[in-house]
Tab-separated table of C-alpha atoms in Angstrom:
chain	number	residue	atom	x	y	z
Q	1	UNK	CA	-8.506	-6.664	36.590
Q	2	UNK	CA	-7.685	-9.217	34.112
Q	3	UNK	CA	-5.338	-12.080	34.942
Q	4	UNK	CA	-3.472	-13.857	32.360
Q	5	UNK	CA	-1.530	-16.744	32.868
Q	6	UNK	CA	0.532	-17.617	30.799
Q	7	UNK	CA	3.437	-20.553	29.849
Q	8	UNK	CA	6.034	-19.572	27.603
Q	9	UNK	CA	7.422	-21.930	24.466
Q	10	UNK	CA	11.291	-21.692	24.449
Q	11	UNK	CA	11.341	-22.383	20.627
Q	12	UNK	CA	10.563	-19.979	18.162
Q	13	UNK	CA	8.544	-21.667	15.236
Q	14	UNK	CA	8.125	-19.119	12.505
Q	15	UNK	CA	12.050	-20.035	11.431
Q	16	UNK	CA	10.605	-22.425	8.655
Q	17	UNK	CA	7.879	-20.328	7.638
Q	18	UNK	CA	9.978	-17.326	7.260
Q	19	UNK	CA	13.022	-18.842	5.492
Q	20	UNK	CA	10.189	-20.074	3.100
Q	21	UNK	CA	8.359	-17.006	2.376
Q	22	UNK	CA	10.978	-13.785	2.311
Q	23	UNK	CA	11.923	-15.129	-1.033
Q	24	UNK	CA	8.594	-15.087	-2.583
Q	25	UNK	CA	9.347	-10.864	-2.107
Q	26	UNK	CA	11.895	-10.845	-4.154
Q	27	UNK	CA	9.729	-12.995	-7.144
Q	28	UNK	CA	6.567	-10.483	-6.642
Q	29	UNK	CA	8.640	-7.103	-7.041
Q	30	UNK	CA	10.664	-8.695	-9.867
Q	31	UNK	CA	7.646	-9.717	-11.846
Q	32	UNK	CA	6.231	-8.495	-15.682
Q	33	UNK	CA	3.080	-6.400	-14.834
Q	34	UNK	CA	0.083	-7.433	-16.972
Q	35	UNK	CA	-1.685	-4.583	-15.382
Q	36	UNK	CA	-2.763	-1.658	-18.154
Q	37	UNK	CA	-3.617	2.139	-16.636
Q	38	UNK	CA	-3.152	5.098	-18.895
Q	39	UNK	CA	-4.049	7.268	-15.378
Q	40	UNK	CA	-0.551	5.728	-13.978
Q	41	UNK	CA	1.432	7.782	-16.726
Q	42	UNK	CA	0.563	10.970	-14.653
Q	43	UNK	CA	2.027	12.382	-11.435
Q	44	UNK	CA	3.882	9.053	-9.251
Q	45	UNK	CA	1.598	6.701	-10.891
Q	46	UNK	CA	-1.578	4.711	-9.357
Q	47	UNK	CA	-1.037	4.799	-5.667
Q	48	UNK	CA	-0.660	0.960	-3.896
Q	49	UNK	CA	-2.815	0.015	-0.862
Q	50	UNK	CA	-1.714	2.287	2.065
Q	51	UNK	CA	-2.990	-0.249	4.904
Q	52	UNK	CA	-2.663	-4.456	5.597
Q	53	UNK	CA	-5.247	-6.736	4.412
Q	54	UNK	CA	-7.437	-6.634	7.394
Q	55	UNK	CA	-7.946	-2.659	7.624
Q	56	UNK	CA	-8.572	-3.127	3.913
Q	57	UNK	CA	-11.887	-4.984	4.653
Q	58	UNK	CA	-13.001	-1.790	6.881
Q	59	UNK	CA	-12.434	0.576	3.763
Q	60	UNK	CA	-9.270	1.521	4.813
Q	61	UNK	CA	-9.736	2.840	8.906
Q	62	UNK	CA	-6.449	2.210	10.314
Q	63	UNK	CA	-5.329	5.789	11.855
Q	64	UNK	CA	-7.296	4.560	15.466
Q	65	UNK	CA	-6.455	0.536	14.796
Q	66	UNK	CA	-3.953	-1.851	16.562
Q	67	UNK	CA	-4.208	-5.560	16.953
Q	68	UNK	CA	-1.643	-7.577	18.545
Q	69	UNK	CA	-2.073	-10.280	15.653
Q	70	UNK	CA	-1.401	-7.354	12.993
Q	71	UNK	CA	1.441	-4.833	11.685
Q	72	UNK	CA	-0.527	-1.661	11.069
Q	73	UNK	CA	2.171	-0.371	9.251
Q	74	UNK	CA	-0.268	3.072	8.256
Q	75	UNK	CA	-0.007	4.184	12.003
Q	76	UNK	CA	3.487	3.488	13.573
Q	77	UNK	CA	1.809	4.628	17.087
Q	78	UNK	CA	0.042	1.011	17.199
Q	79	UNK	CA	3.374	-0.823	17.333
Q	80	UNK	CA	3.377	-0.440	21.074
Q	81	UNK	CA	0.945	-2.801	21.732
Q	82	UNK	CA	2.270	-6.030	20.238
Q	83	UNK	CA	1.973	-8.563	23.287
Q	84	UNK	CA	4.616	-8.772	25.583
Q	85	UNK	CA	4.567	-10.403	29.425
Q	86	UNK	CA	6.732	-8.785	32.061
Q	87	UNK	CA	8.753	-10.641	34.395
Q	88	UNK	CA	7.718	-10.061	38.286
Q	89	UNK	CA	8.998	-6.880	39.619
Q	90	UNK	CA	11.144	-6.276	36.946
Q	91	UNK	CA	11.118	-4.136	33.640
Q	92	UNK	CA	13.152	-7.336	31.532
Q	93	UNK	CA	10.553	-8.500	29.106
Q	94	UNK	CA	10.058	-12.174	30.182
Q	95	UNK	CA	8.453	-13.090	26.691
Q	96	UNK	CA	6.429	-11.301	23.556
Q	97	UNK	CA	4.086	-12.306	20.441
Q	98	UNK	CA	6.505	-11.871	16.932
Q	99	UNK	CA	4.484	-10.928	14.059
Q	100	UNK	CA	4.712	-11.952	10.599
Q	101	UNK	CA	2.877	-10.431	8.097
Q	102	UNK	CA	2.652	-10.709	4.255
Q	103	UNK	CA	0.729	-10.231	1.555
Q	104	UNK	CA	-0.259	-10.342	-2.429
Q	105	UNK	CA	-3.021	-8.724	-4.108
Q	106	UNK	CA	-4.720	-10.315	-7.586
Q	107	UNK	CA	-6.601	-7.483	-9.488
Q	108	UNK	CA	-8.505	-6.953	-12.542
Q	109	UNK	CA	-8.608	-3.460	-14.258
Q	110	UNK	CA	-11.618	-2.452	-17.105
Q	111	UNK	CA	-11.323	0.642	-18.786
Q	112	UNK	CA	-14.497	2.178	-20.976
Q	113	UNK	CA	-14.023	5.350	-23.136
Q	114	UNK	CA	-16.476	8.092	-22.741
Q	115	UNK	CA	-18.442	6.588	-25.763
Q	116	UNK	CA	-18.249	3.378	-23.671
Q	117	UNK	CA	-17.920	1.827	-27.268
Q	118	UNK	CA	-14.134	0.191	-26.087
Q	119	UNK	CA	-13.361	-1.607	-23.255
Q	120	UNK	CA	-10.144	-3.055	-22.146
Q	121	UNK	CA	-9.658	-5.917	-19.444
Q	122	UNK	CA	-6.180	-6.514	-17.600
Q	123	UNK	CA	-5.504	-9.090	-14.974
Q	124	UNK	CA	-2.503	-8.500	-12.492
Q	125	UNK	CA	-0.745	-10.043	-9.694
Q	126	UNK	CA	1.169	-8.028	-7.208
Q	127	UNK	CA	2.842	-7.692	-4.117
Q	128	UNK	CA	1.371	-6.257	-1.239
Q	129	UNK	CA	3.658	-5.996	1.698
Q	130	UNK	CA	6.192	-8.170	4.090
Q	131	UNK	CA	6.028	-6.507	7.533
Q	132	UNK	CA	7.523	-7.995	11.149
Q	133	UNK	CA	6.469	-6.974	14.660
Q	134	UNK	CA	7.535	-7.733	17.677
Q	135	UNK	CA	7.965	-5.602	21.273
Q	136	UNK	CA	11.195	-5.218	22.949
Q	137	UNK	CA	9.924	-4.138	25.807
Q	138	UNK	CA	6.614	-4.170	27.738
Q	139	UNK	CA	4.798	-0.936	26.279
Q	140	UNK	CA	7.598	-0.609	23.088
Q	141	UNK	CA	7.651	-2.019	20.127
Q	142	UNK	CA	9.389	-2.348	16.854
Q	143	UNK	CA	8.358	-3.237	12.748
Q	144	UNK	CA	9.971	-3.608	9.953
Q	145	UNK	CA	9.440	-4.407	5.916
Q	146	UNK	CA	8.765	-3.315	2.807
Q	147	UNK	CA	5.667	-2.546	0.419
Q	148	UNK	CA	4.824	-0.667	-2.512
Q	149	UNK	CA	3.991	3.284	-2.660
Q	150	UNK	CA	2.995	3.240	-6.071
Q	151	UNK	CA	2.643	1.548	-9.300
Q	152	UNK	CA	3.227	2.665	-13.006
Q	153	UNK	CA	1.939	0.324	-15.947
Q	154	UNK	CA	0.661	1.673	-19.239
Q	155	UNK	CA	0.558	1.137	-23.000
Q	156	UNK	CA	-1.656	3.464	-25.122
Q	157	UNK	CA	-1.150	3.182	-28.825
Q	158	UNK	CA	-3.083	6.702	-31.152
Q	159	UNK	CA	-3.092	6.599	-34.391
Q	160	UNK	CA	-3.848	9.807	-36.832
Q	161	UNK	CA	-2.048	12.180	-39.486
Q	162	UNK	CA	1.232	13.534	-39.163
Q	163	UNK	CA	1.880	16.504	-40.817
Q	164	UNK	CA	5.050	18.779	-41.455
Q	165	UNK	CA	5.570	21.547	-38.975
Q	166	UNK	CA	7.146	24.083	-41.084
Q	167	UNK	CA	4.914	23.359	-44.221
Q	168	UNK	CA	2.207	21.673	-42.907
Q	169	UNK	CA	2.106	19.247	-46.229
Q	170	UNK	CA	0.660	15.561	-44.929
Q	171	UNK	CA	3.665	13.098	-44.543
Q	172	UNK	CA	1.659	10.330	-43.335
Q	173	UNK	CA	-0.141	8.176	-40.974
Q	174	UNK	CA	1.572	7.874	-37.778
Q	175	UNK	CA	1.115	5.732	-35.328
Q	176	UNK	CA	2.540	6.865	-31.295
Q	177	UNK	CA	2.850	4.380	-28.873
Q	178	UNK	CA	3.221	5.142	-24.920
Q	179	UNK	CA	4.655	2.595	-22.695
Q	180	UNK	CA	5.637	2.958	-19.003
Q	181	UNK	CA	6.628	0.926	-16.105
Q	182	UNK	CA	8.005	1.078	-12.750
Q	183	UNK	CA	7.083	1.630	-9.361
Q	184	UNK	CA	8.132	3.448	-5.765
Q	185	UNK	CA	8.937	0.668	-2.882
Q	186	UNK	CA	9.313	1.804	0.817
Q	187	UNK	CA	11.668	-0.561	3.257
Q	188	UNK	CA	11.604	0.946	6.490
Q	189	UNK	CA	11.682	0.445	10.147
Q	190	UNK	CA	9.524	1.992	12.815
Q	191	UNK	CA	9.028	2.278	17.006
Q	192	UNK	CA	6.209	2.979	19.140
Q	193	UNK	CA	6.283	3.802	23.177
Q	194	UNK	CA	2.899	3.436	24.947
Q	195	UNK	CA	2.097	5.676	27.903
Q	196	UNK	CA	-0.126	5.177	31.035
Q	197	UNK	CA	-2.019	8.426	31.472
Q	198	UNK	CA	-4.579	6.955	33.863
Q	199	UNK	CA	-7.125	3.933	34.506
Q	200	UNK	CA	-7.726	2.350	30.940
Q	201	UNK	CA	-5.981	5.222	29.495
Q	202	UNK	CA	-2.910	4.862	27.292
Q	203	UNK	CA	-1.162	7.408	25.008
Q	204	UNK	CA	1.499	6.024	22.433
Q	205	UNK	CA	3.901	7.531	20.061
Q	206	UNK	CA	5.470	6.448	16.985
Q	207	UNK	CA	7.651	7.197	13.852
Q	208	UNK	CA	9.040	5.784	11.149
Q	209	UNK	CA	12.233	5.764	9.292
Q	210	UNK	CA	12.714	4.420	5.435
Q	211	UNK	CA	13.972	4.827	2.140
Q	212	UNK	CA	11.805	5.373	-0.376
Q	213	UNK	CA	13.391	3.717	-3.705
Q	214	UNK	CA	12.100	2.539	-7.264
Q	215	UNK	CA	12.052	3.900	-10.800
Q	216	UNK	CA	10.529	5.377	-13.458
Q	217	UNK	CA	10.416	4.264	-17.173
Q	218	UNK	CA	8.627	6.024	-19.721
Q	219	UNK	CA	8.861	5.694	-24.001
Q	220	UNK	CA	7.573	7.067	-26.508
Q	221	UNK	CA	7.791	5.587	-30.157
Q	222	UNK	CA	6.142	7.204	-33.189
Q	223	UNK	CA	6.043	4.789	-36.371
Q	224	UNK	CA	5.127	5.859	-39.984
Q	225	UNK	CA	2.779	3.802	-41.769
Q	226	UNK	CA	4.792	3.514	-44.516
Q	227	UNK	CA	8.409	3.524	-43.362
Q	228	UNK	CA	9.992	2.949	-46.461
Q	229	UNK	CA	13.403	5.067	-47.046
Q	230	UNK	CA	12.874	5.473	-50.906
Q	231	UNK	CA	9.182	7.216	-50.038
Q	232	UNK	CA	9.726	9.978	-47.242
Q	233	UNK	CA	13.704	9.928	-47.044
Q	234	UNK	CA	13.758	13.185	-44.928
Q	235	UNK	CA	12.009	11.232	-41.994
Q	236	UNK	CA	12.128	8.619	-39.784
Q	237	UNK	CA	10.966	6.527	-37.003
Q	238	UNK	CA	11.830	7.955	-33.365
Q	239	UNK	CA	11.972	6.721	-29.979
Q	240	UNK	CA	12.020	8.976	-26.560
Q	241	UNK	CA	12.890	6.646	-23.673
Q	242	UNK	CA	12.729	8.677	-20.074
Q	243	UNK	CA	14.116	6.957	-16.778
Q	244	UNK	CA	14.658	8.044	-13.396
Q	245	UNK	CA	15.542	5.789	-10.645
Q	246	UNK	CA	14.616	6.962	-7.242
Q	247	UNK	CA	16.396	6.807	-3.930
Q	248	UNK	CA	16.003	8.811	-0.421
Q	249	UNK	CA	15.185	8.636	2.863
Q	250	UNK	CA	11.659	8.849	4.185
Q	251	UNK	CA	10.099	9.591	7.402
Q	252	UNK	CA	6.431	9.770	9.117
Q	253	UNK	CA	5.145	9.848	12.361
Q	254	UNK	CA	1.797	9.127	14.304
Q	255	UNK	CA	-0.182	8.621	17.794
Q	256	UNK	CA	-2.653	7.053	19.007
Q	257	UNK	CA	-4.860	7.537	22.572
Q	258	UNK	CA	-6.890	4.822	24.197
Q	259	UNK	CA	-9.618	4.755	26.381
Q	260	UNK	CA	-12.291	3.011	28.311
Q	261	UNK	CA	-15.636	4.522	27.688
Q	262	UNK	CA	-17.975	2.429	29.679
Q	263	UNK	CA	-18.114	-0.769	30.989
Q	264	UNK	CA	-17.627	-2.569	27.959
Q	265	UNK	CA	-17.035	-0.326	25.359
Q	266	UNK	CA	-13.530	1.298	24.334
Q	267	UNK	CA	-12.572	4.195	22.293
Q	268	UNK	CA	-9.402	5.299	20.053
Q	269	UNK	CA	-8.663	8.215	18.407
Q	270	UNK	CA	-5.254	7.810	16.375
Q	271	UNK	CA	-3.492	10.207	13.665
Q	272	UNK	CA	-0.565	9.963	11.472
Q	273	UNK	CA	1.067	11.717	8.611
Q	274	UNK	CA	4.214	12.538	6.553
Q	275	UNK	CA	5.293	16.186	5.823
Q	276	UNK	CA	7.010	17.400	2.674
Q	277	UNK	CA	10.096	15.994	1.966
Q	278	UNK	CA	12.797	16.009	-0.852
Q	279	UNK	CA	13.560	12.601	-2.421
Q	280	UNK	CA	16.796	12.017	-4.721
Q	281	UNK	CA	16.656	11.173	-8.258
Q	282	UNK	CA	19.086	10.140	-10.888
Q	283	UNK	CA	17.768	10.638	-14.481
Q	284	UNK	CA	19.093	9.448	-18.286
Q	285	UNK	CA	17.243	10.146	-21.375
Q	286	UNK	CA	17.879	9.606	-25.133
Q	287	UNK	CA	16.120	10.444	-28.415
Q	288	UNK	CA	16.977	8.043	-31.438
Q	289	UNK	CA	15.485	6.902	-34.521
Q	290	UNK	CA	15.006	3.019	-34.986
Q	291	UNK	CA	13.685	0.626	-37.211
Q	292	UNK	CA	10.963	-2.257	-36.179
Q	293	UNK	CA	10.498	-5.996	-37.528
Q	294	UNK	CA	9.048	-8.852	-36.430
Q	295	UNK	CA	12.020	-10.815	-36.521
Q	296	UNK	CA	14.597	-8.130	-35.036
Q	297	UNK	CA	12.169	-6.087	-33.035
Q	298	UNK	CA	13.033	-2.858	-32.029
Q	299	UNK	CA	16.375	-1.752	-33.745
Q	300	UNK	CA	18.479	1.916	-32.761
Q	301	UNK	CA	19.889	3.335	-35.745
Q	302	UNK	CA	20.642	6.686	-34.799
Q	303	UNK	CA	21.100	8.421	-31.508
Q	304	UNK	CA	20.275	12.136	-31.694
Q	305	UNK	CA	20.411	13.407	-28.184
Q	306	UNK	CA	21.566	11.610	-24.722
Q	307	UNK	CA	22.024	12.065	-21.017
Q	308	UNK	CA	23.247	10.431	-18.349
Q	309	UNK	CA	23.153	10.098	-14.697
Q	310	UNK	CA	21.531	13.419	-13.973
Q	311	UNK	CA	21.162	14.283	-10.721
Q	312	UNK	CA	17.633	15.715	-9.689
Q	313	UNK	CA	14.530	15.485	-6.882
Q	314	UNK	CA	10.788	15.598	-6.327
Q	315	UNK	CA	9.171	16.875	-3.224
Q	316	UNK	CA	6.844	14.084	-1.473
Q	317	UNK	CA	3.830	15.990	-0.500
Q	318	UNK	CA	2.974	16.519	3.118
Q	319	UNK	CA	-0.033	14.333	4.451
Q	320	UNK	CA	-2.098	13.734	7.288
Q	321	UNK	CA	-4.793	10.780	8.705
Q	322	UNK	CA	-6.942	11.519	11.978
Q	323	UNK	CA	-9.908	8.831	13.091
Q	324	UNK	CA	-11.682	6.922	15.245
Q	325	UNK	CA	-12.659	3.589	16.371
Q	326	UNK	CA	-15.376	2.642	18.975
Q	327	UNK	CA	-15.231	-1.106	20.432
Q	328	UNK	CA	-16.589	-3.610	22.216
Q	329	UNK	CA	-14.638	-6.280	23.037
Q	330	UNK	CA	-16.037	-9.710	22.881
Q	331	UNK	CA	-15.062	-13.392	24.393
Q	332	UNK	CA	-14.411	-13.733	27.683
Q	333	UNK	CA	-16.009	-15.364	30.544
Q	334	UNK	CA	-19.680	-15.029	28.892
Q	335	UNK	CA	-18.384	-15.377	25.511
Q	336	UNK	CA	-20.120	-12.452	23.641
Q	337	UNK	CA	-20.133	-11.078	20.441
Q	338	UNK	CA	-17.594	-8.574	19.508
Q	339	UNK	CA	-17.295	-5.597	17.369
Q	340	UNK	CA	-15.979	-2.115	16.084
Q	341	UNK	CA	-16.620	0.589	14.028
Q	342	UNK	CA	-14.468	3.378	12.520
Q	343	UNK	CA	-13.789	6.090	10.439
Q	344	UNK	CA	-10.900	8.114	8.851
Q	345	UNK	CA	-10.378	11.195	7.040
Q	346	UNK	CA	-7.203	11.788	4.930
Q	347	UNK	CA	-5.604	15.226	3.720
Q	348	UNK	CA	-3.051	15.405	0.580
Q	349	UNK	CA	-1.346	17.840	-0.232
Q	350	UNK	CA	-0.237	17.060	-3.517
Q	351	UNK	CA	-0.119	20.820	-4.686
Q	352	UNK	CA	3.070	20.677	-2.662
Q	353	UNK	CA	4.352	18.380	-5.690
Q	354	UNK	CA	7.476	19.234	-7.445
Q	355	UNK	CA	9.564	18.170	-10.094
Q	356	UNK	CA	12.891	19.322	-10.322
Q	357	UNK	CA	11.314	22.614	-8.902
Q	358	UNK	CA	8.812	22.685	-11.519
Q	359	UNK	CA	5.129	22.021	-10.446
Q	360	UNK	CA	2.936	19.223	-12.217
Q	361	UNK	CA	-0.355	20.363	-13.457
Q	362	UNK	CA	-1.645	17.336	-13.729
Q	363	UNK	CA	-1.979	16.580	-10.192
Q	364	UNK	CA	-4.108	18.475	-7.104
Q	365	UNK	CA	-4.207	17.631	-3.290
Q	366	UNK	CA	-7.273	15.559	-2.385
Q	367	UNK	CA	-8.937	13.956	0.591
Q	368	UNK	CA	-10.461	11.247	0.870
Q	369	UNK	CA	-13.062	9.315	3.321
Q	370	UNK	CA	-13.051	6.399	4.977
Q	371	UNK	CA	-15.737	4.323	6.974
Q	372	UNK	CA	-15.687	0.413	8.311
Q	373	UNK	CA	-16.932	-2.217	10.624
Q	374	UNK	CA	-15.996	-5.511	12.019
Q	375	UNK	CA	-18.013	-7.728	13.585
Q	376	UNK	CA	-16.607	-11.394	15.924
Q	377	UNK	CA	-19.592	-13.502	17.122
Q	378	UNK	CA	-20.036	-15.105	20.038
Q	379	UNK	CA	-17.391	-17.460	20.085
Q	380	UNK	CA	-18.209	-21.488	19.451
Q	381	UNK	CA	-16.434	-24.691	18.441
Q	382	UNK	CA	-17.209	-23.802	14.749
Q	383	UNK	CA	-15.171	-21.788	12.280
Q	384	UNK	CA	-18.234	-19.520	11.292
Q	385	UNK	CA	-18.169	-18.110	15.040
Q	386	UNK	CA	-14.135	-17.877	15.043
Q	387	UNK	CA	-14.207	-15.679	11.815
Q	388	UNK	CA	-14.218	-12.076	11.678
Q	389	UNK	CA	-16.077	-10.639	9.245
Q	390	UNK	CA	-15.363	-6.886	7.910
Q	391	UNK	CA	-17.020	-4.220	5.560
Q	392	UNK	CA	-16.358	-0.412	4.731
Q	393	UNK	CA	-16.476	2.476	2.039
Q	394	UNK	CA	-13.937	5.067	1.265
Q	395	UNK	CA	-14.678	8.107	-1.401
Q	396	UNK	CA	-12.778	10.930	-2.427
Q	397	UNK	CA	-11.250	12.276	-5.688
Q	398	UNK	CA	-8.137	11.281	-6.887
Q	399	UNK	CA	-5.005	13.097	-6.940
Q	400	UNK	CA	-4.582	12.975	-10.509
Q	401	UNK	CA	-6.412	15.712	-12.490
Q	402	UNK	CA	-5.707	15.541	-16.458
Q	403	UNK	CA	-6.976	17.843	-18.790
Q	404	UNK	CA	-8.506	20.604	-15.452
Q	405	UNK	CA	-10.909	17.550	-14.442
Q	406	UNK	CA	-11.362	15.643	-11.049
Q	407	UNK	CA	-11.519	12.078	-11.559
Q	408	UNK	CA	-13.686	10.807	-8.257
Q	409	UNK	CA	-13.326	7.866	-6.551
Q	410	UNK	CA	-15.633	5.221	-4.813
Q	411	UNK	CA	-14.619	2.087	-2.857
Q	412	UNK	CA	-16.772	-0.627	-1.249
Q	413	UNK	CA	-14.916	-3.452	0.403
Q	414	UNK	CA	-15.637	-6.123	2.260
Q	415	UNK	CA	-13.456	-8.637	4.080
Q	416	UNK	CA	-12.822	-11.725	6.476
Q	417	UNK	CA	-10.135	-12.733	9.160
Q	418	UNK	CA	-10.323	-17.050	9.409
Q	419	UNK	CA	-8.200	-18.514	11.737
Q	420	UNK	CA	-5.999	-21.415	11.088
Q	421	UNK	CA	-6.484	-23.827	13.203
Q	422	UNK	CA	-3.321	-25.697	15.224
Q	423	UNK	CA	-3.661	-29.076	16.519
Q	424	UNK	CA	-0.950	-28.418	18.799
Q	425	UNK	CA	-1.870	-28.073	22.445
Q	426	UNK	CA	1.331	-26.816	23.470
Q	427	UNK	CA	1.625	-24.601	20.701
Q	428	UNK	CA	1.347	-20.931	21.348
Q	429	UNK	CA	1.506	-19.836	17.934
Q	430	UNK	CA	-1.866	-17.711	16.427
Q	431	UNK	CA	-2.215	-17.677	13.050
Q	432	UNK	CA	-4.473	-15.993	10.324
Q	433	UNK	CA	-5.609	-15.494	6.800
Q	434	UNK	CA	-6.939	-11.887	6.054
Q	435	UNK	CA	-8.743	-11.545	2.819
Q	436	UNK	CA	-10.849	-8.563	1.363
Q	437	UNK	CA	-12.324	-7.465	-1.497
Q	438	UNK	CA	-12.249	-4.324	-2.910
Q	439	UNK	CA	-14.408	-2.693	-5.808
Q	440	UNK	CA	-13.309	0.407	-6.721
Q	441	UNK	CA	-14.368	3.032	-9.134
Q	442	UNK	CA	-12.560	5.853	-10.553
Q	443	UNK	CA	-13.946	8.472	-12.909
Q	444	UNK	CA	-17.691	9.269	-14.640
Q	445	UNK	CA	-18.692	10.472	-17.924
Q	446	UNK	CA	-16.916	13.800	-17.359
Q	447	UNK	CA	-13.288	12.197	-17.666
Q	448	UNK	CA	-12.193	10.869	-21.145
Q	449	UNK	CA	-11.457	7.061	-19.026
Q	450	UNK	CA	-13.415	5.268	-16.617
Q	451	UNK	CA	-11.377	2.713	-14.551
Q	452	UNK	CA	-13.182	-0.456	-12.375
Q	453	UNK	CA	-10.718	-1.803	-10.051
Q	454	UNK	CA	-11.949	-5.581	-8.596
Q	455	UNK	CA	-9.125	-6.066	-6.020
Q	456	UNK	CA	-8.424	-9.704	-4.044
Q	457	UNK	CA	-6.265	-9.347	-1.228
Q	458	UNK	CA	-4.560	-12.526	1.197
Q	459	UNK	CA	-2.568	-11.469	3.905
Q	460	UNK	CA	-0.733	-14.178	6.189
Q	461	UNK	CA	-0.714	-13.049	9.899
Q	462	UNK	CA	1.381	-15.991	11.335
Q	463	UNK	CA	2.480	-15.006	14.974
Q	464	UNK	CA	4.085	-17.044	17.977
Q	465	UNK	CA	5.446	-16.203	21.492
Q	466	UNK	CA	9.371	-16.089	22.070
Q	467	UNK	CA	11.833	-15.894	24.704
Q	468	UNK	CA	11.274	-18.239	27.848
Q	469	UNK	CA	10.168	-18.747	31.112
Q	470	UNK	CA	6.512	-18.622	33.224
Q	471	UNK	CA	5.052	-15.796	34.393
Q	472	UNK	CA	1.605	-13.502	35.822
Q	473	UNK	CA	1.122	-10.257	34.481
Q	474	UNK	CA	-2.254	-7.833	35.284
Q	475	UNK	CA	-3.454	-5.179	33.364
Q	476	UNK	CA	-6.516	-3.528	34.316
C-alpha cells in the first residue's frame, strides 16, 4: 500500500497560460502552408500524426499508454487515469489534476523522382493539437480539444504538347498547373470510466464524440504557350475548380486493461478504433476560361459550367489498433530507474472509402506496426536524470495506392521529456516540454516519387491541481 498525502492549492494557476495560448491555435490553423506533397492529392490527403508528441517519440505507441500529465487522445480509455483525490468516506472529488497539452510541428519534405535528377524541398509549420483533460470523479475523466486529421498541400506543373482531340492536329505546347489546399480537423469530447477488477487490476472503457470539419480545394489550370487569340482563335486557357467542405459528427471508442505482473513490473493491454461512418459534404465546382498576367494575376473571362452547394458524402473507413506496454515504475524511496517498452498494430479498412457512393482506385486498405520504448534514469538533482528518453520505429504500406503501386513507409523516432523547473515550493504545478524527432521515408524506386520527411514536434504539458482541501488517499 502507498500513502499519498497532499495539500491542495485553492487557486488554479494555469488561467494566464490558457488565455495566451488558445488564440495561437487559430493562427496555426489559418496560416498559409508552404508544404508540397503530390501524394496529398489522393484520398483525403496526407494523414496527420494520430498521437501526441510524447507518444511520437516512441514510434507512436499509444493503445495501452496512459499518463496523468499527458492527454493520450489516440485512446479515450486513458482519460480515466487523470490524477484525482477523493474525500475520506465519500465519493466526492476533493481535488484533481487538470492537464493542458498543446503542440506544433516543424517539418521539411524532400521529393525525389525515379531518375534522382530532380529534387524539391519544402518547409512547413503546422498546428499539432490542443487538448484539455481533467477528472470528474475518482476513476472518471474527460478530455476535449481539436487536432488535424489530414493535410492537403500540393502544387504540380506539367508541360507537353496539346493536340486537338478530333483532328489530332497539334495545337500548341501547353502547361497544366495542379494545386490543392485544405485538410480535415476533429473537435472532440471524450470520457472514460475505470473499474477495479482485482488487486492492482483495472479495466477502463472510453468513448469519443466529435465533429469532423474542413475543406478540400482542388484547382487545375491549362495554359497555352502562345495565348494570343489571333494565333489560336478557337482555344482559350481553362480553369477547373472543385471545392468541397466537410462537416459531420464522428465517434470512436477504446479500452485499456492494467495489472501488476510482478513485484515491480506492470503490464497494460489496450485497443481503440472507429467504425465506418458517413461524413456529409457540400460541393462547389466551376469551369471557366481565364487570362493571366503578372500584373493582374488570374482573371476569369467566361464561365462554362457552375454548380453550387451540391450535397454529398464520403465514407470514412473503420480502423482498429491493439497493443501492449510492459513497464517498471521508477523513483520511490529506492530512487530506481524506470522504463517501458510497447508495441501497437493498426489495421485500416480503406477499401470501404467511397465518395458520393463511388470507390476510389487510388486508396487501399493498409496496416502499420509500431514499437517504442521510454527510459527514466534514477532521479538525482540534475536535469539529465529527470529527463525521459524515448525511441521508436514504425512501418507499413501507405493507404494511398497510385498507379496500382504500393507505397512503403518506414519511420524512425526519438524524443525527450524535459521537466520545467518550478521555483515555488508551495506550487503543485507540474509541467513538461516534450520533443520528438521523426524521419519518415515514403516510397521506393518502384514509385514515381519518393518523399523524405523530417518532423520536429514540440509539445507543452501544463498541469496543476484544482479544487481545495486536505486529504489522504490510499491505493494499492
